[in-house]
JSON list of C-alpha atoms in Angstrom, two decimals:
[
{"chain": "A", "resi": 1, "resn": "MET", "atom": "CA", "xyz": [-17.86, -5.32, 0.93]},
{"chain": "A", "resi": 2, "resn": "ARG", "atom": "CA", "xyz": [-19.63, -2.86, -1.41]},
{"chain": "A", "resi": 3, "resn": "SER", "atom": "CA", "xyz": [-16.60, -0.56, -1.34]},
{"chain": "A", "resi": 4, "resn": "VAL", "atom": "CA", "xyz": [-14.31, -3.45, -2.31]},
{"chain": "A", "resi": 5, "resn": "LEU", "atom": "CA", "xyz": [-16.54, -4.37, -5.28]},
{"chain": "A", "resi": 6, "resn": "ALA", "atom": "CA", "xyz": [-16.85, -0.74, -6.39]},
{"chain": "A", "resi": 7, "resn": "ALA", "atom": "CA", "xyz": [-13.08, -0.29, -6.30]},
{"chain": "A", "resi": 8, "resn": "ALA", "atom": "CA", "xyz": [-12.52, -3.49, -8.27]},
{"chain": "A", "resi": 9, "resn": "LEU", "atom": "CA", "xyz": [-14.96, -2.28, -10.94]},
{"chain": "A", "resi": 10, "resn": "LEU", "atom": "CA", "xyz": [-13.19, 1.10, -11.12]},
{"chain": "A", "resi": 11, "resn": "CYS", "atom": "CA", "xyz": [-9.80, -0.57, -11.54]},
{"chain": "A", "resi": 12, "resn": "SER", "atom": "CA", "xyz": [-11.03, -2.80, -14.33]},
{"chain": "A", "resi": 13, "resn": "ALA", "atom": "CA", "xyz": [-12.78, 0.10, -16.10]},
{"chain": "A", "resi": 14, "resn": "ALA", "atom": "CA", "xyz": [-9.68, 2.27, -15.95]},
{"chain": "A", "resi": 15, "resn": "THR", "atom": "CA", "xyz": [-7.34, -0.37, -17.27]},
{"chain": "A", "resi": 16, "resn": "SER", "atom": "CA", "xyz": [-9.71, -1.45, -20.04]},
{"chain": "A", "resi": 17, "resn": "ALA", "atom": "CA", "xyz": [-10.02, 2.14, -21.35]},
{"chain": "A", "resi": 18, "resn": "HIS", "atom": "CA", "xyz": [-6.49, 1.69, -22.73]},
{"chain": "A", "resi": 19, "resn": "ALA", "atom": "CA", "xyz": [-4.97, -1.74, -23.19]},
{"chain": "A", "resi": 20, "resn": "VAL", "atom": "CA", "xyz": [-2.95, -3.05, -20.27]},
{"chain": "A", "resi": 21, "resn": "GLU", "atom": "CA", "xyz": [0.66, -2.94, -21.40]},
{"chain": "A", "resi": 22, "resn": "GLY", "atom": "CA", "xyz": [2.52, -3.80, -18.21]},
{"chain": "A", "resi": 23, "resn": "ILE", "atom": "CA", "xyz": [2.37, -5.00, -14.63]},
{"chain": "A", "resi": 24, "resn": "SER", "atom": "CA", "xyz": [4.38, -4.34, -11.49]},
{"chain": "A", "resi": 25, "resn": "LEU", "atom": "CA", "xyz": [4.76, -6.24, -8.26]},
{"chain": "A", "resi": 26, "resn": "ILE", "atom": "CA", "xyz": [5.17, -3.96, -5.24]},
{"chain": "A", "resi": 27, "resn": "TYR", "atom": "CA", "xyz": [6.58, -4.58, -1.78]},
{"chain": "A", "resi": 28, "resn": "GLY", "atom": "CA", "xyz": [6.83, -1.80, 0.76]},
{"chain": "A", "resi": 29, "resn": "GLN", "atom": "CA", "xyz": [7.24, -1.07, 4.48]},
{"chain": "A", "resi": 30, "resn": "GLY", "atom": "CA", "xyz": [6.33, 1.84, 6.69]},
{"chain": "A", "resi": 31, "resn": "ASN", "atom": "CA", "xyz": [4.60, 2.69, 9.98]},
{"chain": "A", "resi": 32, "resn": "SER", "atom": "CA", "xyz": [4.83, -1.00, 11.09]},
{"chain": "A", "resi": 33, "resn": "VAL", "atom": "CA", "xyz": [2.83, -2.08, 8.03]},
{"chain": "A", "resi": 34, "resn": "ASP", "atom": "CA", "xyz": [3.94, -4.30, 5.14]},
{"chain": "A", "resi": 35, "resn": "VAL", "atom": "CA", "xyz": [2.40, -3.52, 1.74]},
{"chain": "A", "resi": 36, "resn": "PHE", "atom": "CA", "xyz": [2.10, -6.18, -0.99]},
{"chain": "A", "resi": 37, "resn": "GLY", "atom": "CA", "xyz": [0.58, -5.05, -4.28]},
{"chain": "A", "resi": 38, "resn": "ILE", "atom": "CA", "xyz": [0.13, -5.49, -7.99]},
{"chain": "A", "resi": 39, "resn": "GLU", "atom": "CA", "xyz": [-0.32, -2.71, -10.54]},
{"chain": "A", "resi": 40, "resn": "ALA", "atom": "CA", "xyz": [-1.61, -2.80, -14.11]},
{"chain": "A", "resi": 41, "resn": "ARG", "atom": "CA", "xyz": [-0.39, -0.03, -16.42]},
{"chain": "A", "resi": 42, "resn": "THR", "atom": "CA", "xyz": [-1.92, 1.31, -19.61]},
{"chain": "A", "resi": 43, "resn": "GLY", "atom": "CA", "xyz": [0.04, 2.27, -22.67]},
{"chain": "A", "resi": 44, "resn": "GLU", "atom": "CA", "xyz": [1.27, 5.84, -22.92]},
{"chain": "A", "resi": 45, "resn": "TRP", "atom": "CA", "xyz": [-1.49, 8.42, -23.16]},
{"chain": "A", "resi": 46, "resn": "ARG", "atom": "CA", "xyz": [0.90, 11.06, -24.34]},
{"chain": "A", "resi": 47, "resn": "ARG", "atom": "CA", "xyz": [4.62, 11.61, -24.89]},
{"chain": "A", "resi": 48, "resn": "TRP", "atom": "CA", "xyz": [6.61, 14.85, -24.95]},
{"chain": "A", "resi": 49, "resn": "GLN", "atom": "CA", "xyz": [10.14, 15.10, -26.33]},
{"chain": "A", "resi": 50, "resn": "LEU", "atom": "CA", "xyz": [12.45, 17.15, -24.07]},
{"chain": "A", "resi": 51, "resn": "GLY", "atom": "CA", "xyz": [15.54, 17.98, -26.07]},
{"chain": "A", "resi": 52, "resn": "ASN", "atom": "CA", "xyz": [17.49, 15.27, -27.83]},
{"chain": "A", "resi": 53, "resn": "ALA", "atom": "CA", "xyz": [17.97, 12.84, -24.96]},
{"chain": "A", "resi": 54, "resn": "TRP", "atom": "CA", "xyz": [14.94, 12.88, -22.66]},
{"chain": "A", "resi": 55, "resn": "HIS", "atom": "CA", "xyz": [11.20, 12.45, -22.96]},
{"chain": "A", "resi": 56, "resn": "MET", "atom": "CA", "xyz": [8.25, 12.63, -20.58]},
{"chain": "A", "resi": 57, "resn": "SER", "atom": "CA", "xyz": [5.21, 10.39, -20.85]},
{"chain": "A", "resi": 58, "resn": "ALA", "atom": "CA", "xyz": [1.86, 10.00, -19.11]},
{"chain": "A", "resi": 59, "resn": "TYR", "atom": "CA", "xyz": [0.05, 6.72, -18.52]},
{"chain": "A", "resi": 60, "resn": "GLY", "atom": "CA", "xyz": [-2.65, 5.29, -16.26]},
{"chain": "A", "resi": 61, "resn": "MET", "atom": "CA", "xyz": [-2.34, 2.78, -13.45]},
{"chain": "A", "resi": 62, "resn": "GLY", "atom": "CA", "xyz": [-4.77, 0.64, -11.48]},
{"chain": "A", "resi": 63, "resn": "SER", "atom": "CA", "xyz": [-3.57, -1.09, -8.31]},
{"chain": "A", "resi": 64, "resn": "VAL", "atom": "CA", "xyz": [-4.63, -3.55, -5.63]},
{"chain": "A", "resi": 65, "resn": "ALA", "atom": "CA", "xyz": [-2.58, -3.84, -2.44]},
{"chain": "A", "resi": 66, "resn": "ASN", "atom": "CA", "xyz": [-2.82, -5.71, 0.83]},
{"chain": "A", "resi": 67, "resn": "TRP", "atom": "CA", "xyz": [-1.64, -3.81, 3.92]},
{"chain": "A", "resi": 68, "resn": "HIS", "atom": "CA", "xyz": [-0.55, -6.17, 6.67]},
{"chain": "A", "resi": 69, "resn": "ALA", "atom": "CA", "xyz": [0.26, -4.98, 10.21]},
{"chain": "A", "resi": 70, "resn": "ARG", "atom": "CA", "xyz": [3.48, -6.34, 11.70]},
{"chain": "A", "resi": 71, "resn": "GLU", "atom": "CA", "xyz": [2.17, -6.01, 15.24]},
{"chain": "A", "resi": 72, "resn": "HIS", "atom": "CA", "xyz": [-0.24, -8.46, 16.85]},
{"chain": "A", "resi": 73, "resn": "THR", "atom": "CA", "xyz": [-3.53, -6.62, 16.76]},
{"chain": "A", "resi": 74, "resn": "GLU", "atom": "CA", "xyz": [-7.19, -7.18, 15.91]},
{"chain": "A", "resi": 75, "resn": "ASN", "atom": "CA", "xyz": [-6.93, -4.89, 12.85]},
{"chain": "A", "resi": 76, "resn": "LYS", "atom": "CA", "xyz": [-4.27, -6.91, 11.07]},
{"chain": "A", "resi": 77, "resn": "GLU", "atom": "CA", "xyz": [-4.96, -6.08, 7.41]},
{"chain": "A", "resi": 78, "resn": "LEU", "atom": "CA", "xyz": [-6.90, -4.10, 4.83]},
{"chain": "A", "resi": 79, "resn": "TRP", "atom": "CA", "xyz": [-7.16, -3.86, 1.05]},
{"chain": "A", "resi": 80, "resn": "ASP", "atom": "CA", "xyz": [-6.26, -0.75, -0.93]},
{"chain": "A", "resi": 81, "resn": "PHE", "atom": "CA", "xyz": [-7.65, -0.16, -4.45]},
{"chain": "A", "resi": 82, "resn": "GLY", "atom": "CA", "xyz": [-6.15, 2.71, -6.43]},
{"chain": "A", "resi": 83, "resn": "LEU", "atom": "CA", "xyz": [-6.41, 4.57, -9.73]},
{"chain": "A", "resi": 84, "resn": "ALA", "atom": "CA", "xyz": [-3.86, 7.16, -10.82]},
{"chain": "A", "resi": 85, "resn": "PRO", "atom": "CA", "xyz": [-2.21, 8.93, -13.70]},
{"chain": "A", "resi": 86, "resn": "VAL", "atom": "CA", "xyz": [1.60, 8.72, -13.71]},
{"chain": "A", "resi": 87, "resn": "LEU", "atom": "CA", "xyz": [4.21, 11.04, -15.23]},
{"chain": "A", "resi": 88, "resn": "ARG", "atom": "CA", "xyz": [7.51, 9.40, -16.16]},
{"chain": "A", "resi": 89, "resn": "LEU", "atom": "CA", "xyz": [10.72, 11.12, -17.28]},
{"chain": "A", "resi": 90, "resn": "GLU", "atom": "CA", "xyz": [13.23, 8.83, -18.97]},
{"chain": "A", "resi": 91, "resn": "ARG", "atom": "CA", "xyz": [16.32, 8.87, -21.12]},
{"chain": "A", "resi": 92, "resn": "PRO", "atom": "CA", "xyz": [15.83, 6.19, -23.76]},
{"chain": "A", "resi": 93, "resn": "GLY", "atom": "CA", "xyz": [18.76, 4.51, -25.42]},
{"chain": "A", "resi": 94, "resn": "ALA", "atom": "CA", "xyz": [20.50, 1.20, -25.79]},
{"chain": "A", "resi": 95, "resn": "GLY", "atom": "CA", "xyz": [21.02, -0.87, -22.66]},
{"chain": "A", "resi": 96, "resn": "ALA", "atom": "CA", "xyz": [19.75, 0.35, -19.30]},
{"chain": "A", "resi": 97, "resn": "VAL", "atom": "CA", "xyz": [17.28, 3.26, -19.34]},
{"chain": "A", "resi": 98, "resn": "PRO", "atom": "CA", "xyz": [17.02, 5.42, -16.17]},
{"chain": "A", "resi": 99, "resn": "TYR", "atom": "CA", "xyz": [13.68, 6.96, -15.21]},
{"chain": "A", "resi": 100, "resn": "VAL", "atom": "CA", "xyz": [11.98, 9.02, -12.52]},
{"chain": "A", "resi": 101, "resn": "GLU", "atom": "CA", "xyz": [8.24, 9.13, -12.04]},
{"chain": "A", "resi": 102, "resn": "ALA", "atom": "CA", "xyz": [5.55, 10.71, -9.92]},
{"chain": "A", "resi": 103, "resn": "SER", "atom": "CA", "xyz": [1.85, 10.15, -9.37]},
{"chain": "A", "resi": 104, "resn": "LEU", "atom": "CA", "xyz": [-1.18, 11.53, -7.55]},
{"chain": "A", "resi": 105, "resn": "GLY", "atom": "CA", "xyz": [-4.34, 9.42, -7.53]},
{"chain": "A", "resi": 106, "resn": "ALA", "atom": "CA", "xyz": [-7.36, 8.14, -5.62]},
{"chain": "A", "resi": 107, "resn": "HIS", "atom": "CA", "xyz": [-7.55, 5.13, -3.30]},
{"chain": "A", "resi": 108, "resn": "LEU", "atom": "CA", "xyz": [-10.38, 3.25, -1.63]},
{"chain": "A", "resi": 109, "resn": "LEU", "atom": "CA", "xyz": [-9.65, 1.25, 1.54]},
{"chain": "A", "resi": 110, "resn": "SER", "atom": "CA", "xyz": [-11.63, -1.86, 2.50]},
{"chain": "A", "resi": 111, "resn": "ARG", "atom": "CA", "xyz": [-11.37, -0.90, 6.21]},
{"chain": "A", "resi": 112, "resn": "ARG", "atom": "CA", "xyz": [-10.58, 2.29, 8.03]},
{"chain": "A", "resi": 113, "resn": "ARG", "atom": "CA", "xyz": [-8.33, 0.82, 10.73]},
{"chain": "A", "resi": 114, "resn": "ILE", "atom": "CA", "xyz": [-5.05, -1.05, 10.73]},
{"chain": "A", "resi": 115, "resn": "ASN", "atom": "CA", "xyz": [-2.39, -1.86, 13.30]},
{"chain": "A", "resi": 116, "resn": "GLY", "atom": "CA", "xyz": [-4.60, -1.21, 16.31]},
{"chain": "A", "resi": 117, "resn": "ASN", "atom": "CA", "xyz": [-4.31, 2.56, 16.72]},
{"chain": "A", "resi": 118, "resn": "ARG", "atom": "CA", "xyz": [-3.99, 3.73, 13.07]},
{"chain": "A", "resi": 119, "resn": "GLU", "atom": "CA", "xyz": [-7.54, 4.82, 12.17]},
{"chain": "A", "resi": 120, "resn": "PHE", "atom": "CA", "xyz": [-8.44, 6.55, 8.91]},
{"chain": "A", "resi": 121, "resn": "SER", "atom": "CA", "xyz": [-11.57, 8.69, 9.13]},
{"chain": "A", "resi": 122, "resn": "THR", "atom": "CA", "xyz": [-12.59, 7.97, 5.52]},
{"chain": "A", "resi": 123, "resn": "ALA", "atom": "CA", "xyz": [-12.31, 4.97, 3.21]},
{"chain": "A", "resi": 124, "resn": "PHE", "atom": "CA", "xyz": [-11.51, 7.40, 0.36]},
{"chain": "A", "resi": 125, "resn": "GLN", "atom": "CA", "xyz": [-7.85, 8.42, 0.34]},
{"chain": "A", "resi": 126, "resn": "PHE", "atom": "CA", "xyz": [-5.40, 10.21, -1.91]},
{"chain": "A", "resi": 127, "resn": "GLY", "atom": "CA", "xyz": [-2.13, 8.52, -2.79]},
{"chain": "A", "resi": 128, "resn": "GLU", "atom": "CA", "xyz": [1.06, 9.90, -4.22]},
{"chain": "A", "resi": 129, "resn": "PHE", "atom": "CA", "xyz": [4.50, 8.59, -4.94]},
{"chain": "A", "resi": 130, "resn": "VAL", "atom": "CA", "xyz": [7.84, 9.71, -6.31]},
{"chain": "A", "resi": 131, "resn": "GLY", "atom": "CA", "xyz": [10.48, 7.27, -7.39]},
{"chain": "A", "resi": 132, "resn": "GLY", "atom": "CA", "xyz": [13.09, 6.22, -9.84]},
{"chain": "A", "resi": 133, "resn": "GLY", "atom": "CA", "xyz": [14.60, 3.17, -11.36]},
{"chain": "A", "resi": 134, "resn": "VAL", "atom": "CA", "xyz": [16.03, 1.55, -14.42]},
{"chain": "A", "resi": 135, "resn": "LEU", "atom": "CA", "xyz": [14.48, -0.30, -17.36]},
{"chain": "A", "resi": 136, "resn": "PHE", "atom": "CA", "xyz": [16.54, -3.06, -18.97]},
{"chain": "A", "resi": 137, "resn": "GLY", "atom": "CA", "xyz": [16.30, -6.12, -21.18]},
{"chain": "A", "resi": 138, "resn": "PRO", "atom": "CA", "xyz": [16.12, -6.62, -24.93]},
{"chain": "A", "resi": 139, "resn": "ARG", "atom": "CA", "xyz": [13.29, -4.08, -25.32]},
{"chain": "A", "resi": 140, "resn": "GLN", "atom": "CA", "xyz": [13.69, -2.38, -21.92]},
{"chain": "A", "resi": 141, "resn": "ASN", "atom": "CA", "xyz": [10.66, -4.45, -20.92]},
{"chain": "A", "resi": 142, "resn": "PHE", "atom": "CA", "xyz": [11.99, -5.29, -17.43]},
{"chain": "A", "resi": 143, "resn": "GLY", "atom": "CA", "xyz": [12.49, -2.80, -14.66]},
{"chain": "A", "resi": 144, "resn": "ILE", "atom": "CA", "xyz": [13.28, -2.27, -11.03]},
{"chain": "A", "resi": 145, "resn": "GLY", "atom": "CA", "xyz": [12.54, 0.88, -9.08]},
{"chain": "A", "resi": 146, "resn": "VAL", "atom": "CA", "xyz": [12.18, 2.37, -5.62]},
{"chain": "A", "resi": 147, "resn": "ARG", "atom": "CA", "xyz": [9.47, 4.72, -4.40]},
{"chain": "A", "resi": 148, "resn": "LEU", "atom": "CA", "xyz": [8.44, 6.87, -1.51]},
{"chain": "A", "resi": 149, "resn": "GLN", "atom": "CA", "xyz": [4.65, 6.57, -1.21]},
{"chain": "A", "resi": 150, "resn": "HIS", "atom": "CA", "xyz": [2.04, 8.27, 0.97]},
{"chain": "A", "resi": 151, "resn": "VAL", "atom": "CA", "xyz": [-1.68, 7.56, 1.35]},
{"chain": "A", "resi": 152, "resn": "SER", "atom": "CA", "xyz": [-3.98, 9.90, 3.33]},
{"chain": "A", "resi": 153, "resn": "ASN", "atom": "CA", "xyz": [-7.28, 11.72, 2.98]},
{"chain": "A", "resi": 154, "resn": "GLY", "atom": "CA", "xyz": [-5.60, 15.08, 2.41]},
{"chain": "A", "resi": 155, "resn": "GLY", "atom": "CA", "xyz": [-7.23, 16.67, 5.47]},
{"chain": "A", "resi": 156, "resn": "ILE", "atom": "CA", "xyz": [-10.83, 16.03, 4.33]},
{"chain": "A", "resi": 157, "resn": "ARG", "atom": "CA", "xyz": [-11.65, 14.76, 7.80]},
{"chain": "A", "resi": 158, "resn": "ASN", "atom": "CA", "xyz": [-9.83, 14.00, 11.07]},
{"chain": "A", "resi": 159, "resn": "PRO", "atom": "CA", "xyz": [-8.19, 11.82, 12.16]},
{"chain": "A", "resi": 160, "resn": "ASN", "atom": "CA", "xyz": [-5.86, 11.74, 9.17]},
{"chain": "A", "resi": 161, "resn": "PRO", "atom": "CA", "xyz": [-2.81, 9.68, 10.18]},
{"chain": "A", "resi": 162, "resn": "GLY", "atom": "CA", "xyz": [-1.93, 8.59, 6.64]},
{"chain": "A", "resi": 163, "resn": "LEU", "atom": "CA", "xyz": [0.55, 5.88, 5.83]},
{"chain": "A", "resi": 164, "resn": "THR", "atom": "CA", "xyz": [4.00, 6.62, 4.43]},
{"chain": "A", "resi": 165, "resn": "PHE", "atom": "CA", "xyz": [6.12, 3.78, 3.14]},
{"chain": "A", "resi": 166, "resn": "THR", "atom": "CA", "xyz": [9.08, 3.01, 0.92]},
{"chain": "A", "resi": 167, "resn": "SER", "atom": "CA", "xyz": [8.64, 0.34, -1.71]},
{"chain": "A", "resi": 168, "resn": "VAL", "atom": "CA", "xyz": [10.38, -1.64, -4.41]},
{"chain": "A", "resi": 169, "resn": "ALA", "atom": "CA", "xyz": [8.64, -2.16, -7.76]},
{"chain": "A", "resi": 170, "resn": "LEU", "atom": "CA", "xyz": [9.48, -4.98, -10.16]},
{"chain": "A", "resi": 171, "resn": "ARG", "atom": "CA", "xyz": [8.04, -4.18, -13.61]},
{"chain": "A", "resi": 172, "resn": "TYR", "atom": "CA", "xyz": [7.35, -6.06, -16.78]},
{"chain": "A", "resi": 173, "resn": "GLU", "atom": "CA", "xyz": [6.14, -4.51, -20.04]},
{"chain": "A", "resi": 174, "resn": "PHE", "atom": "CA", "xyz": [4.26, -6.78, -22.45]}
]
């Protein structure tokens, strides 16, 4: 329980450092686990212009996700709390705006076991994702994207099975 409270405090501290400017709802699947999450994003920390058409930006993200095993097992679910910087490359313009993004951050799991035989040796994990999508709407304030995500302890300690999953992200910018 202490790890859950500590992670919640970290998420709120990270998102309050810069105003929350958007949220995303996440649904993913992988390794017989369903992932349901919500992310809060900060405003841009920095923006770099890349030629006339593209720019890259960096922002922060705090997340809370519930991992739910699809198999009948005693270790049916756990909570995942994450903090991460994100790099996004996009081509702004009128109408739909394509983007790709990548992230590497830290995660804290409420339990170290899910789905019966998948045991993480540490509650602390690293998480990364790569993905792409499109922003749309009157101010490009809506978006839909897909990601390939991975969470593991990076070999700090064994066992290190990790969890790899694909996900869909529905975004809204305030």
